Short mmCIF file of C-alpha atoms in Angstrom, two decimals:
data_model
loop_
_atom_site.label_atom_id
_atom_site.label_comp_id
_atom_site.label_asym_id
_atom_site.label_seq_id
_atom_site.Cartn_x
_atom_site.Cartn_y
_atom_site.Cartn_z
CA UNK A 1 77.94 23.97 -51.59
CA UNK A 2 74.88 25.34 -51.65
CA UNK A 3 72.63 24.74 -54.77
CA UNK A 4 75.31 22.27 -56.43
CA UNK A 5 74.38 18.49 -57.02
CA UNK A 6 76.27 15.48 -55.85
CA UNK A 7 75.66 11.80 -56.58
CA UNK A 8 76.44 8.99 -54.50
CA UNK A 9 75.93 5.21 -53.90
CA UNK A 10 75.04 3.86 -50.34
CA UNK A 11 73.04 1.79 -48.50
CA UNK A 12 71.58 1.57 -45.13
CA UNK A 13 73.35 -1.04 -42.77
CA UNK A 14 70.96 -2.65 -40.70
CA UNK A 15 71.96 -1.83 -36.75
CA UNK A 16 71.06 -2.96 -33.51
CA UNK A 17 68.34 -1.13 -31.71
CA UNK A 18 69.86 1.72 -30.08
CA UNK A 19 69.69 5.32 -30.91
CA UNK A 20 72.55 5.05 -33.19
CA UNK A 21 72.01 6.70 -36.82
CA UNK A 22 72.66 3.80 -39.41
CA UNK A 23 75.82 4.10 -40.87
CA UNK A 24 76.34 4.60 -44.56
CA UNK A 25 78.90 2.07 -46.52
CA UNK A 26 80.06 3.29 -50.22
CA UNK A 27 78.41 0.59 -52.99
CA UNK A 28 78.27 0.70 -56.74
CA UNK A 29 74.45 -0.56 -56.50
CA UNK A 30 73.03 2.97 -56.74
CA UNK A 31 72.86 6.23 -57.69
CA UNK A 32 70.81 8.42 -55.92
CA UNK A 33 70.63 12.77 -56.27
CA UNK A 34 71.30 14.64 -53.39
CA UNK A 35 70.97 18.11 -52.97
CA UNK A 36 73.75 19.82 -50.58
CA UNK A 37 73.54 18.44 -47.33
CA UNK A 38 72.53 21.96 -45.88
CA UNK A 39 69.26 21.93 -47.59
CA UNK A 40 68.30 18.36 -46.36
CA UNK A 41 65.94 17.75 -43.93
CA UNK A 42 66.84 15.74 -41.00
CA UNK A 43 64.31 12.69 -40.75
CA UNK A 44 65.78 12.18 -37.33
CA UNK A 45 64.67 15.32 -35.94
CA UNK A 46 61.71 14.40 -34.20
CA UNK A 47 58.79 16.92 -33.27
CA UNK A 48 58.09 14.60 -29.78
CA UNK A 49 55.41 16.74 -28.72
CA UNK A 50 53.69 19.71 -29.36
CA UNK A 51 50.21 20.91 -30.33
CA UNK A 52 50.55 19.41 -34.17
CA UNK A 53 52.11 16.20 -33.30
CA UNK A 54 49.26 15.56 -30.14
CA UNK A 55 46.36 16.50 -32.93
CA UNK A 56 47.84 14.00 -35.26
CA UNK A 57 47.73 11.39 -32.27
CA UNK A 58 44.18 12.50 -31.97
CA UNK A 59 43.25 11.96 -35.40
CA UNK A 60 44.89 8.67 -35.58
CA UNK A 61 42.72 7.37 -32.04
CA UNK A 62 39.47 9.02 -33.87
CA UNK A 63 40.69 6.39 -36.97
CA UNK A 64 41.23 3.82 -35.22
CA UNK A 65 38.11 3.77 -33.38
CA UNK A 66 35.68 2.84 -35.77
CA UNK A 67 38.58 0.47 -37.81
CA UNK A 68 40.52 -0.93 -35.23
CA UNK A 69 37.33 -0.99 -32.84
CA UNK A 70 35.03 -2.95 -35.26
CA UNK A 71 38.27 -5.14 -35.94
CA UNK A 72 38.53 -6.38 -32.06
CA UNK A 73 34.78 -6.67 -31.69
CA UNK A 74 33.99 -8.94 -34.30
CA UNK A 75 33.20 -11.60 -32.26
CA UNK A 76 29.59 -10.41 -31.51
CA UNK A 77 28.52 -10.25 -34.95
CA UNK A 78 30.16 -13.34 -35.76
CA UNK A 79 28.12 -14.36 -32.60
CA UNK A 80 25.00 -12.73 -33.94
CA UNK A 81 25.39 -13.93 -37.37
CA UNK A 82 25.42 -17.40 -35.70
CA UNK A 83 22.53 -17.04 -34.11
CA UNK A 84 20.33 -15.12 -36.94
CA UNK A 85 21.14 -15.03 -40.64
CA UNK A 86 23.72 -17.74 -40.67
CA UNK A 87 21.83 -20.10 -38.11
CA UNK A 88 22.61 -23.01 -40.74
CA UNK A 89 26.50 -22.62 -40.52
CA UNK A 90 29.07 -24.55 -38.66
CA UNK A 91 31.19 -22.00 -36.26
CA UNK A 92 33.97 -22.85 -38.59
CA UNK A 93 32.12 -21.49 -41.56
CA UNK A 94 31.67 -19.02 -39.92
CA UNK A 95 34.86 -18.36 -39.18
CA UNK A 96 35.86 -18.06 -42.60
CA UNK A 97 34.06 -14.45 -42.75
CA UNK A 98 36.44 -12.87 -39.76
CA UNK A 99 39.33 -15.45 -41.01
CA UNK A 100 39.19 -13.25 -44.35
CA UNK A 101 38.43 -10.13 -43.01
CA UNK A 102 41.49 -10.65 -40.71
CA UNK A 103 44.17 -11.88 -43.78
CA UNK A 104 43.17 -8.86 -46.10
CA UNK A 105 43.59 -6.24 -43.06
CA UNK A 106 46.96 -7.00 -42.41
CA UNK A 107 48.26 -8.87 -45.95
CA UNK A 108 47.26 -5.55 -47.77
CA UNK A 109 49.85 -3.72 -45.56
CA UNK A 110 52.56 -4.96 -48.17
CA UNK A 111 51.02 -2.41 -50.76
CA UNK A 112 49.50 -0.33 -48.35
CA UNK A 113 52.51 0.76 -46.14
CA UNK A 114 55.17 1.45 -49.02
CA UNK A 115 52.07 3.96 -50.67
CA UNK A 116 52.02 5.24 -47.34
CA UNK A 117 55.83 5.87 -47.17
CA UNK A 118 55.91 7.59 -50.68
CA UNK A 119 52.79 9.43 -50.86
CA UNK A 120 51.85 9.68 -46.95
CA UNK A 121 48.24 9.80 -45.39
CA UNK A 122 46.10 12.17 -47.52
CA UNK A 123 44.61 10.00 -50.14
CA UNK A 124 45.29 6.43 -48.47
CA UNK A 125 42.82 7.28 -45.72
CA UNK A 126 40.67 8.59 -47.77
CA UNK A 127 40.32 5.78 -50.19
CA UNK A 128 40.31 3.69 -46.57
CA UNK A 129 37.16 5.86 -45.46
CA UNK A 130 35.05 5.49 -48.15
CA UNK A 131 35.43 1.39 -48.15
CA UNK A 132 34.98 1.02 -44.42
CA UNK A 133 32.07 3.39 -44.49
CA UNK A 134 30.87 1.78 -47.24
CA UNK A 135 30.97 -2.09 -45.56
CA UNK A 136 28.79 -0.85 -42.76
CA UNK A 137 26.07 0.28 -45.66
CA UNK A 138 26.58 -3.29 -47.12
CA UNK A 139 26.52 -5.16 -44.10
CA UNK A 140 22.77 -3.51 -43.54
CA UNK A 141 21.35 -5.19 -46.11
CA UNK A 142 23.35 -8.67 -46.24
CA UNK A 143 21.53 -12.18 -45.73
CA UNK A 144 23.75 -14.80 -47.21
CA UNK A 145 27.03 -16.30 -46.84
CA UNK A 146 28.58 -14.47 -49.36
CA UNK A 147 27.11 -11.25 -48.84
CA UNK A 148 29.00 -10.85 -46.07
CA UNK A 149 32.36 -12.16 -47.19
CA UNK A 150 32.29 -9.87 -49.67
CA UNK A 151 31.44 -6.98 -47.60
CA UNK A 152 32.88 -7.60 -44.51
CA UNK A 153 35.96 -9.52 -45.34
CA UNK A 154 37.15 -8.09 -48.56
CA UNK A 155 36.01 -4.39 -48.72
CA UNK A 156 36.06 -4.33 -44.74
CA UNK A 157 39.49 -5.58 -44.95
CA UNK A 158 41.27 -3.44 -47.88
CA UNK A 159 40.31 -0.43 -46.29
CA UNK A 160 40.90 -1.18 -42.60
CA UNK A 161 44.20 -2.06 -43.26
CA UNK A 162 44.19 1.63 -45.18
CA UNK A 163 43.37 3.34 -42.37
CA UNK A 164 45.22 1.31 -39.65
CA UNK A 165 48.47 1.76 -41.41
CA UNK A 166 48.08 5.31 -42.06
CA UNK A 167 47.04 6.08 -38.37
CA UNK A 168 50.25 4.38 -36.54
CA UNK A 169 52.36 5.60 -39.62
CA UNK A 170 51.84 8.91 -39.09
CA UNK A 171 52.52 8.79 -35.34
CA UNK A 172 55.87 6.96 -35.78
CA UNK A 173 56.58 10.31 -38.05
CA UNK A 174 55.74 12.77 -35.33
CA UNK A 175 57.41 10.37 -32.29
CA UNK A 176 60.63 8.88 -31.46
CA UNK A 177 61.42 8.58 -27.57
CA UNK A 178 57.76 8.83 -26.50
CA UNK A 179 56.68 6.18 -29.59
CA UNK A 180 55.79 4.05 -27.47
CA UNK A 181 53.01 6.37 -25.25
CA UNK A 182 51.73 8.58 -28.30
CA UNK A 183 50.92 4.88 -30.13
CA UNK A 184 49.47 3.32 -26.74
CA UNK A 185 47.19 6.76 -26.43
CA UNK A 186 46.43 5.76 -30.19
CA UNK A 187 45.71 2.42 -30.36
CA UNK A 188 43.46 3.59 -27.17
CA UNK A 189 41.01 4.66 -29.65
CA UNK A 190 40.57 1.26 -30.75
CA UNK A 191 40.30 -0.29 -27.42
CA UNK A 192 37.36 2.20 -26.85
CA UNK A 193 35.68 1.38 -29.88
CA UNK A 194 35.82 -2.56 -29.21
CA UNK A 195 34.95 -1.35 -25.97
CA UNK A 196 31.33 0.53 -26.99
CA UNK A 197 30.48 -0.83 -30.28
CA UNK A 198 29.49 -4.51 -28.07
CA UNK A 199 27.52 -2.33 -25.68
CA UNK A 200 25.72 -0.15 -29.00
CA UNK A 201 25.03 -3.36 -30.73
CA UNK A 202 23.67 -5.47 -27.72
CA UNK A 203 21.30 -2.92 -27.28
CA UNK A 204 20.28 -1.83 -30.84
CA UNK A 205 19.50 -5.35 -32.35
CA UNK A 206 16.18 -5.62 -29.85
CA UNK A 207 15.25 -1.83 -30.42
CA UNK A 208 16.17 -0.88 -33.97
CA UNK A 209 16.95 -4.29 -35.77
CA UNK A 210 20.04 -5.85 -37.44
CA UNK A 211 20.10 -3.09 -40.76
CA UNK A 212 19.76 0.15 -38.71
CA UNK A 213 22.15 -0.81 -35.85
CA UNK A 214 24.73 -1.49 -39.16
CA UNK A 215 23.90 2.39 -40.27
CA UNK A 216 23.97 3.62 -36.83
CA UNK A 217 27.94 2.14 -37.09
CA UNK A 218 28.27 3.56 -40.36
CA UNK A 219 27.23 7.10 -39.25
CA UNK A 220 29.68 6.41 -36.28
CA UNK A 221 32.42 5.83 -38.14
CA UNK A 222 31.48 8.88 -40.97
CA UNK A 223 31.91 11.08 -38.29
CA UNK A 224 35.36 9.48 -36.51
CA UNK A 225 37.11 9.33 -39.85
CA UNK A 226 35.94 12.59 -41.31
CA UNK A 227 37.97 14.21 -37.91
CA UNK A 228 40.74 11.90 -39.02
CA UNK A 229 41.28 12.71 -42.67
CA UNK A 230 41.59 16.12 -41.26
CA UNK A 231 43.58 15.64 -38.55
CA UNK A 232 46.17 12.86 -39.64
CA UNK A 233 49.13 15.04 -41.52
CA UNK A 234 52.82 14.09 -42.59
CA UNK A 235 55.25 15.81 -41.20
CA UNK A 236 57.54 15.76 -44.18
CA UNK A 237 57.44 13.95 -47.45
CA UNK A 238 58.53 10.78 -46.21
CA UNK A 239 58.81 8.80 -49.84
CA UNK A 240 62.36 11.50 -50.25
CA UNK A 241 65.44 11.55 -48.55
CA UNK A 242 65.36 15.20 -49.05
CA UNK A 243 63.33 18.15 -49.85
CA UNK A 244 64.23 18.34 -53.40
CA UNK A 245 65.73 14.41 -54.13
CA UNK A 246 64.01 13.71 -57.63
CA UNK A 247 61.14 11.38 -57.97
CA UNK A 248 62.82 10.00 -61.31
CA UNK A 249 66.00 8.74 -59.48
CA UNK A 250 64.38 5.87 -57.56
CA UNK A 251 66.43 5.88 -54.74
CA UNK A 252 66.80 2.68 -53.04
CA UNK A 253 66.22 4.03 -49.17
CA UNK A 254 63.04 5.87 -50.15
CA UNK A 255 61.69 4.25 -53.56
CA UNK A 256 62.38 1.09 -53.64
CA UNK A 257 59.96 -1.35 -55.33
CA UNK A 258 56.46 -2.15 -53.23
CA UNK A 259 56.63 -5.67 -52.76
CA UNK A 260 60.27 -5.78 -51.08
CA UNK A 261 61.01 -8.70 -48.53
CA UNK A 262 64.85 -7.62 -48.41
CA UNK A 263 64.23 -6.64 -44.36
CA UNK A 264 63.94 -10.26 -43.46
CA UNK A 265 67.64 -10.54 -44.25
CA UNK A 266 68.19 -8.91 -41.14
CA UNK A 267 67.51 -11.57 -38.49
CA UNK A 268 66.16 -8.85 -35.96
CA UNK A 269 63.50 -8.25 -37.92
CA UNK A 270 63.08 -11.80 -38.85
CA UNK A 271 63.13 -13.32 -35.37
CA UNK A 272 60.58 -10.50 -34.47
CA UNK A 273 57.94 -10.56 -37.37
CA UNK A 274 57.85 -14.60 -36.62
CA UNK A 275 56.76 -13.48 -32.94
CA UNK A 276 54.53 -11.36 -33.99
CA UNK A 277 52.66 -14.22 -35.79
CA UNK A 278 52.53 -16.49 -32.97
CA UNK A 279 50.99 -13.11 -31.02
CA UNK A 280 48.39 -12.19 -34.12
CA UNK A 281 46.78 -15.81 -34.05
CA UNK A 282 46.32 -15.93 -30.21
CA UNK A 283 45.27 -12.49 -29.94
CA UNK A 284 42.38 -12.71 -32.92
CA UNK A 285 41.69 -16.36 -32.36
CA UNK A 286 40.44 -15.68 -28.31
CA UNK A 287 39.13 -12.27 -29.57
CA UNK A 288 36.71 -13.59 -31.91
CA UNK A 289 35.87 -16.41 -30.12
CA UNK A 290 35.94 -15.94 -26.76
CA UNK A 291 31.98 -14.98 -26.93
CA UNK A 292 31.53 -18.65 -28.45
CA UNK A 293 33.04 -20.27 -26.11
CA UNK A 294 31.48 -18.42 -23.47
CA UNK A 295 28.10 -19.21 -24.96
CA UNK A 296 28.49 -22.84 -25.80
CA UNK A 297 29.17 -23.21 -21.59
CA UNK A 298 25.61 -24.01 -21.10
CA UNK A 299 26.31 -22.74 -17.01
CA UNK A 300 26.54 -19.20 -18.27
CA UNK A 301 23.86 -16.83 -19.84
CA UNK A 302 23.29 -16.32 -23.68
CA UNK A 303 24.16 -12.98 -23.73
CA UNK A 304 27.35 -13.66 -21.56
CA UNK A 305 29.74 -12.88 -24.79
CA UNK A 306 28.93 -9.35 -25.45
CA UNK A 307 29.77 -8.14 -21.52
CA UNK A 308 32.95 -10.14 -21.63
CA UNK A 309 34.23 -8.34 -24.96
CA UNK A 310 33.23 -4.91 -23.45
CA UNK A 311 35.25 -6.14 -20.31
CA UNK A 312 38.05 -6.68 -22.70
CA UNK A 313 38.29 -3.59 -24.39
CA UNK A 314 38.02 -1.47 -21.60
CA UNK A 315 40.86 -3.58 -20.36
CA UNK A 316 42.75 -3.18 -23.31
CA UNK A 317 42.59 0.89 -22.76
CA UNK A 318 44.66 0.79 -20.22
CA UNK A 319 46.97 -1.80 -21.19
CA UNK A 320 47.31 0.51 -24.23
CA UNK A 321 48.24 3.77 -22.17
CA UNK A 322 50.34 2.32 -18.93
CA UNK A 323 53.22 -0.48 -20.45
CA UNK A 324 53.05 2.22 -23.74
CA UNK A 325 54.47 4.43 -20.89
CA UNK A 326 56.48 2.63 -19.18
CA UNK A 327 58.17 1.33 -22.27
CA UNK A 328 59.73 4.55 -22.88
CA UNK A 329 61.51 4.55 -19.69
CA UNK A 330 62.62 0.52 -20.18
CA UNK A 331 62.56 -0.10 -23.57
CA UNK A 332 59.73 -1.26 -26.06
CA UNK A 333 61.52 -4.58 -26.50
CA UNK A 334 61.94 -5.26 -22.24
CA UNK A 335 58.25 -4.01 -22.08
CA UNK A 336 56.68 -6.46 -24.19
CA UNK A 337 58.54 -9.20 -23.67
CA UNK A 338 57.35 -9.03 -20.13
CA UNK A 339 53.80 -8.32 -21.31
CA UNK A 340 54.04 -11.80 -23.08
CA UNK A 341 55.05 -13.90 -20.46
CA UNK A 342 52.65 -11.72 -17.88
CA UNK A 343 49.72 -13.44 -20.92
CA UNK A 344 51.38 -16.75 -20.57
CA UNK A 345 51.23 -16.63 -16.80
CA UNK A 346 47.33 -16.15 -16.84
CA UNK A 347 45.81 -17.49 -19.76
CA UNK A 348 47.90 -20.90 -17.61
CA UNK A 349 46.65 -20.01 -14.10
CA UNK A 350 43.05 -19.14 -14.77
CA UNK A 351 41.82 -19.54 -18.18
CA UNK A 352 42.37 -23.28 -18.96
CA UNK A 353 41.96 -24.35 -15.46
CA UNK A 354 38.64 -22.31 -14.75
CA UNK A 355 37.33 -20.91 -17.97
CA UNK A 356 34.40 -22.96 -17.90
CA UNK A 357 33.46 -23.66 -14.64
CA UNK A 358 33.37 -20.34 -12.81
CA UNK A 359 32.15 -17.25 -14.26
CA UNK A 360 33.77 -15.19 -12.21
CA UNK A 361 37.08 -16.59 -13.67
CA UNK A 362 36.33 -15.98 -16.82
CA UNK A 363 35.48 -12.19 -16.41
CA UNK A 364 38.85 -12.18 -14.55
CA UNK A 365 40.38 -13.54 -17.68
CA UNK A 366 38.78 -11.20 -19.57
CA UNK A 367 40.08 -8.21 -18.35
CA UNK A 368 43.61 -9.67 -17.97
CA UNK A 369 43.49 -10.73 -21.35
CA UNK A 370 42.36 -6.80 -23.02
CA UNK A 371 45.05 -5.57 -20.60
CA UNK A 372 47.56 -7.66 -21.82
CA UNK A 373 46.86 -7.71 -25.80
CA UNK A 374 46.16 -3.97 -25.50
CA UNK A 375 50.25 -4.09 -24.98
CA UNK A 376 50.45 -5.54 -27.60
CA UNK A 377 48.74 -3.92 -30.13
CA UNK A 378 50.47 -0.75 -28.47
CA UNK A 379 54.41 -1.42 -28.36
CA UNK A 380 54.53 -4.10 -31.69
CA UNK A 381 54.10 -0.93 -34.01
CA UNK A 382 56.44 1.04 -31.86
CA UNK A 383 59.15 -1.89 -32.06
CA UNK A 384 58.74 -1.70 -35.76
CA UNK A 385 59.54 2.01 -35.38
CA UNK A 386 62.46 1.02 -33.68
CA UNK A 387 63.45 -1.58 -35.70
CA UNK A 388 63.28 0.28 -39.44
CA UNK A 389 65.34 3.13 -40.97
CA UNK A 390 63.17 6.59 -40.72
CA UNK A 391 60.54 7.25 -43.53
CA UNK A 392 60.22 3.45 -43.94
CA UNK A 393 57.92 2.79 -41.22
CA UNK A 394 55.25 1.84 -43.74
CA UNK A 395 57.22 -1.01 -45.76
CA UNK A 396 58.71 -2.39 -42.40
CA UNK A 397 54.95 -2.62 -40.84
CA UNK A 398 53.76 -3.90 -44.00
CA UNK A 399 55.96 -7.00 -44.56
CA UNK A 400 55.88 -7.76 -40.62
CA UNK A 401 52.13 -7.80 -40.69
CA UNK A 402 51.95 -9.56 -44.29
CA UNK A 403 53.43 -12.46 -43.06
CA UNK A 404 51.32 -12.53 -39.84
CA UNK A 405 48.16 -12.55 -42.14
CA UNK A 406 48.47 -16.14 -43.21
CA UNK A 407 47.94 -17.04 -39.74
CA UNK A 408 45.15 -14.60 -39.17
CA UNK A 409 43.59 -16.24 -42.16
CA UNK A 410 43.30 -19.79 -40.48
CA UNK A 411 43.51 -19.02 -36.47
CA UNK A 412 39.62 -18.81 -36.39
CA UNK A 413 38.67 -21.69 -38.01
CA UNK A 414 41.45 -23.84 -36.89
CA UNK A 415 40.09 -22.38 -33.28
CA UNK A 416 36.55 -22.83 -34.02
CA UNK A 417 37.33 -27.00 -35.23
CA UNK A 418 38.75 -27.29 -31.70
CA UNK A 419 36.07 -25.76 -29.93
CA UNK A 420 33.28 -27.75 -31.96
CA UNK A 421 34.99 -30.60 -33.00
CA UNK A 422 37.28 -31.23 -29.51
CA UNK A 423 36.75 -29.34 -26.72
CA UNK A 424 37.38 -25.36 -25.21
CA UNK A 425 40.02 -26.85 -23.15
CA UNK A 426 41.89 -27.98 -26.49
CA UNK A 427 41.61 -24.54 -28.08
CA UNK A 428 43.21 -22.57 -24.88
CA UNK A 429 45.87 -25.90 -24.95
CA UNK A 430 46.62 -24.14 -28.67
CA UNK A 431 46.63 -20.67 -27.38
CA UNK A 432 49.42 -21.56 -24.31
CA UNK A 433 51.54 -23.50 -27.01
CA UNK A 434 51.53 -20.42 -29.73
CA UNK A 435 52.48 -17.91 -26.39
CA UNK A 436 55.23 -20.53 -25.39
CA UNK A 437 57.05 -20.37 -29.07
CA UNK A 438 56.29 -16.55 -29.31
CA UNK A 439 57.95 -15.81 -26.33
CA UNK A 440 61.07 -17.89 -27.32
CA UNK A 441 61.61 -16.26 -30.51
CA UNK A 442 60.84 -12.76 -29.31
CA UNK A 443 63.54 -13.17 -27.19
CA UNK A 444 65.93 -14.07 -29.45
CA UNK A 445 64.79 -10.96 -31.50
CA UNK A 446 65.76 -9.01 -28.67
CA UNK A 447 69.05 -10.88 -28.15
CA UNK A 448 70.05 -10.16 -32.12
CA UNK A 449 69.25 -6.38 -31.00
CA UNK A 450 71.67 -6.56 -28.67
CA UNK A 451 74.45 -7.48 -30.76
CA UNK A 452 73.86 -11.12 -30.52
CA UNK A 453 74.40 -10.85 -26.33
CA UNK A 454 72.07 -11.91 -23.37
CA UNK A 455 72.03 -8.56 -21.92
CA UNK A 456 68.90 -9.15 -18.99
CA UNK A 457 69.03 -5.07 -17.85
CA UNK A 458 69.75 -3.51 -21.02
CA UNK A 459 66.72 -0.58 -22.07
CA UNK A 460 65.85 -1.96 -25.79
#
């Protein structure tokens, strides 16, 4: 059958998550060109390892680094800006500038991550490079309010979400089994970035100023994401279902429209991305303000909020590598789920009850809370791999996170009201009630996985 054409109509069932291909059911909905089946390339067939697929996990930690890295450290410029050129704005205010930034990152995944599935890395991340490289330039030379919404939040947040979808993207191509480490050793990058861009800045606003510790990022990140854009490669064409399927037959597996929302229909995916918005606004929300509220404890010193983030992030490295691990040996699903409630347990136990009276505590917290959102940030992407068909990692990751944006856009300031307007107490009372309903309906995600059955030692 070599060389002849065939035409077909199908449509990929959703199934649970297992290692099961999908299965194909005849429909009348569409036509799509196949070549013979021997000259198809199977998407399934993943590299797992080797020196290619480890140099595109590279490239994606050098990307995510800068991106990622600024994203998580936010909270001490915020802090700064608080303190310096926006001295005459509320914390909520305030808030609006990460509150944006945070929204466009992940909302712009619903455009970003189908380009990414059609065309792959190449000229996403470097459209993504230019504008974060160029927000570092702005941010130099910005003294007003909308200065740095504009910089920060909307070109800041277009092309982080570029380059944060087209890192983890590219490593679901490469990885199937080990997803879960090769994203952890990934999303390490950005752990280390949130961990040392506190510790640069804390010491180059006294020595070199507010505009030259912004280029000193910028030249940073020129460097990071010029290694990416040359590392980061597809491994095949992942907008066809084969080698040779024609662009002009718009299949509906690998071209389907860019806005799509049909995944929701499958209540997996729907009981997981509304988890994953419950995670989003606790994770940012403590992230960007936990230097704040550390500051407005008039017990602790000024400067307490930059160590604590750097405690954090180095936290977060290792919560990044170890569950990203383990999760390949017990399933991404079993893995985080335990990660949540581990969060739950602490941010309970030692947080609310001691946050503000004992320093100690609080570093405690810290460290807890980087190792356990660094989990996060590591095995939600690889449960999205697991989750979506292959070649549609983009569109899955897209919608998941689009939906979680809304959240993003409203978790500081809604945060920042209860710290100011309330009390720090109230705003970690938040935080434990968001967990709680996170954990619920993560759990029922992994129940629908599972065929609709509470399965406790089942790998998923």
């Amino acid at each position: 059958m070599k060389g002849k054409k065939f035409t077909i109509g199908c449509r990929i069932l959703n199934t649970p998550c297992t290692n099961s291909r999908p299965t194909i059911q005849s429909t009348d909905t569409t036509a799509i060109e196949l070549d013979a089946p021997q000259d198809a390339v199977d998407v399934e067939d993943f590299p797992e390892g080797g020196i290619r697929a480890w140099l595109v996990v590279t490239g994606a930690s050098l990307t995510l680094f800068p991106s990622f890295g600024f994203l998580t450290a936010i909270g001490t410029l915020q802090d700064y800006w608080a303190r310096h050129q926006l001295r005459f704005y509320s914390s909520r205010d305030i808030g609006w500038i990460s509150g944006l930034l945070l929204y466009l990152w992940l909302a712009a995944g619903l455009i970003v991550g189908p380009c990414f599935d059609r065309y792959g890395p190449r000229w996403v991340m470097l459209l993504g490079s230019v504008g974060f490289i160029a927000m570092f330039i702005l941010l130099a030379h910005s003294s007003q309010y909308w200065h740095f919404m504009l910089s920060c939040s909307i070109i800041g947040g277009l092309s982080g979400a570029m380059l944060s979808t087209s890192a983890l993207g590219t490593v679901a191509l490469w990885f199937k089994d080990r997803r879960g480490f090769a994203q952890g050793i990934a999303m390490a990058g950005s752990s280390l970035g949130g961990l040392l861009i506190p510790i640069i800045l804390r010491y180059a606003f006294p020595q070199y100023g507010y505009a030259w510790s912004m280029r000193i990022l910028a030249f940073m990140a020129m460097f990071c994401l010029a290694l990416g854009n040359i590392l980061l490669r597809k491994r095949s064409a992942p907008a066809r279902t084969t080698e040779s399927a024609r662009p002009s037959s718009r299949p509906a597996i690998s071209q389907q429209s860019i806005i799509s929302f049909s995944i929701l229909s499958d209540l997996r995916v729907s009981l997981f991305a509304a988890s994953v918005i419950g995670l989003e606004l606790v994770l940012f929300l403590t992230q960007v303000l936990l230097p704040t509220y550390a500051t407005a404890q008039t017990a602790y010193p000024t400067d307490i909020g930059f160590y604590l983030l750097a405690v954090c992030n180095g936290a977060s490295v290792l919560g990044r590598l170890g569950p990203g691990y383990i999760s390949d040996k017990l399933g991404q699903f079993n893995t985080l789920l335990a990660m949540i409630l581990f969060m739950q347990i602490f941010t309970v136990a030692l947080w609310l009850p001691f946050g503000h009276t004992s320093l100690g505590s609080l570093y405690a917290f810290s460290a807890l809370f980087g190792f356990g959102t660094g989990s996060w940030m590591a095995l939600i992407p690889a449960c999205v791999g697991q989750l979506c068909p292959p070649g549609e990692f983009g569109r899955y990751y897209g919608v998941i996170y689009f939906l979680g944006s809304f959240v993003t856009l409203v978790s500081v300031p809604i945060g920042g009201q209860l710290l100011e307007g309330v009390s720090g107490q109230a705003m970690i009372g938040f935080c434990c009630a968001v967990l709680i309903l996170s954990m619920v309906l993560f759990a029922l995600s992994r129940w629908a996985c599972l065929g609709r059955k509470w399965v406790l030692w089942e790998k998923v």
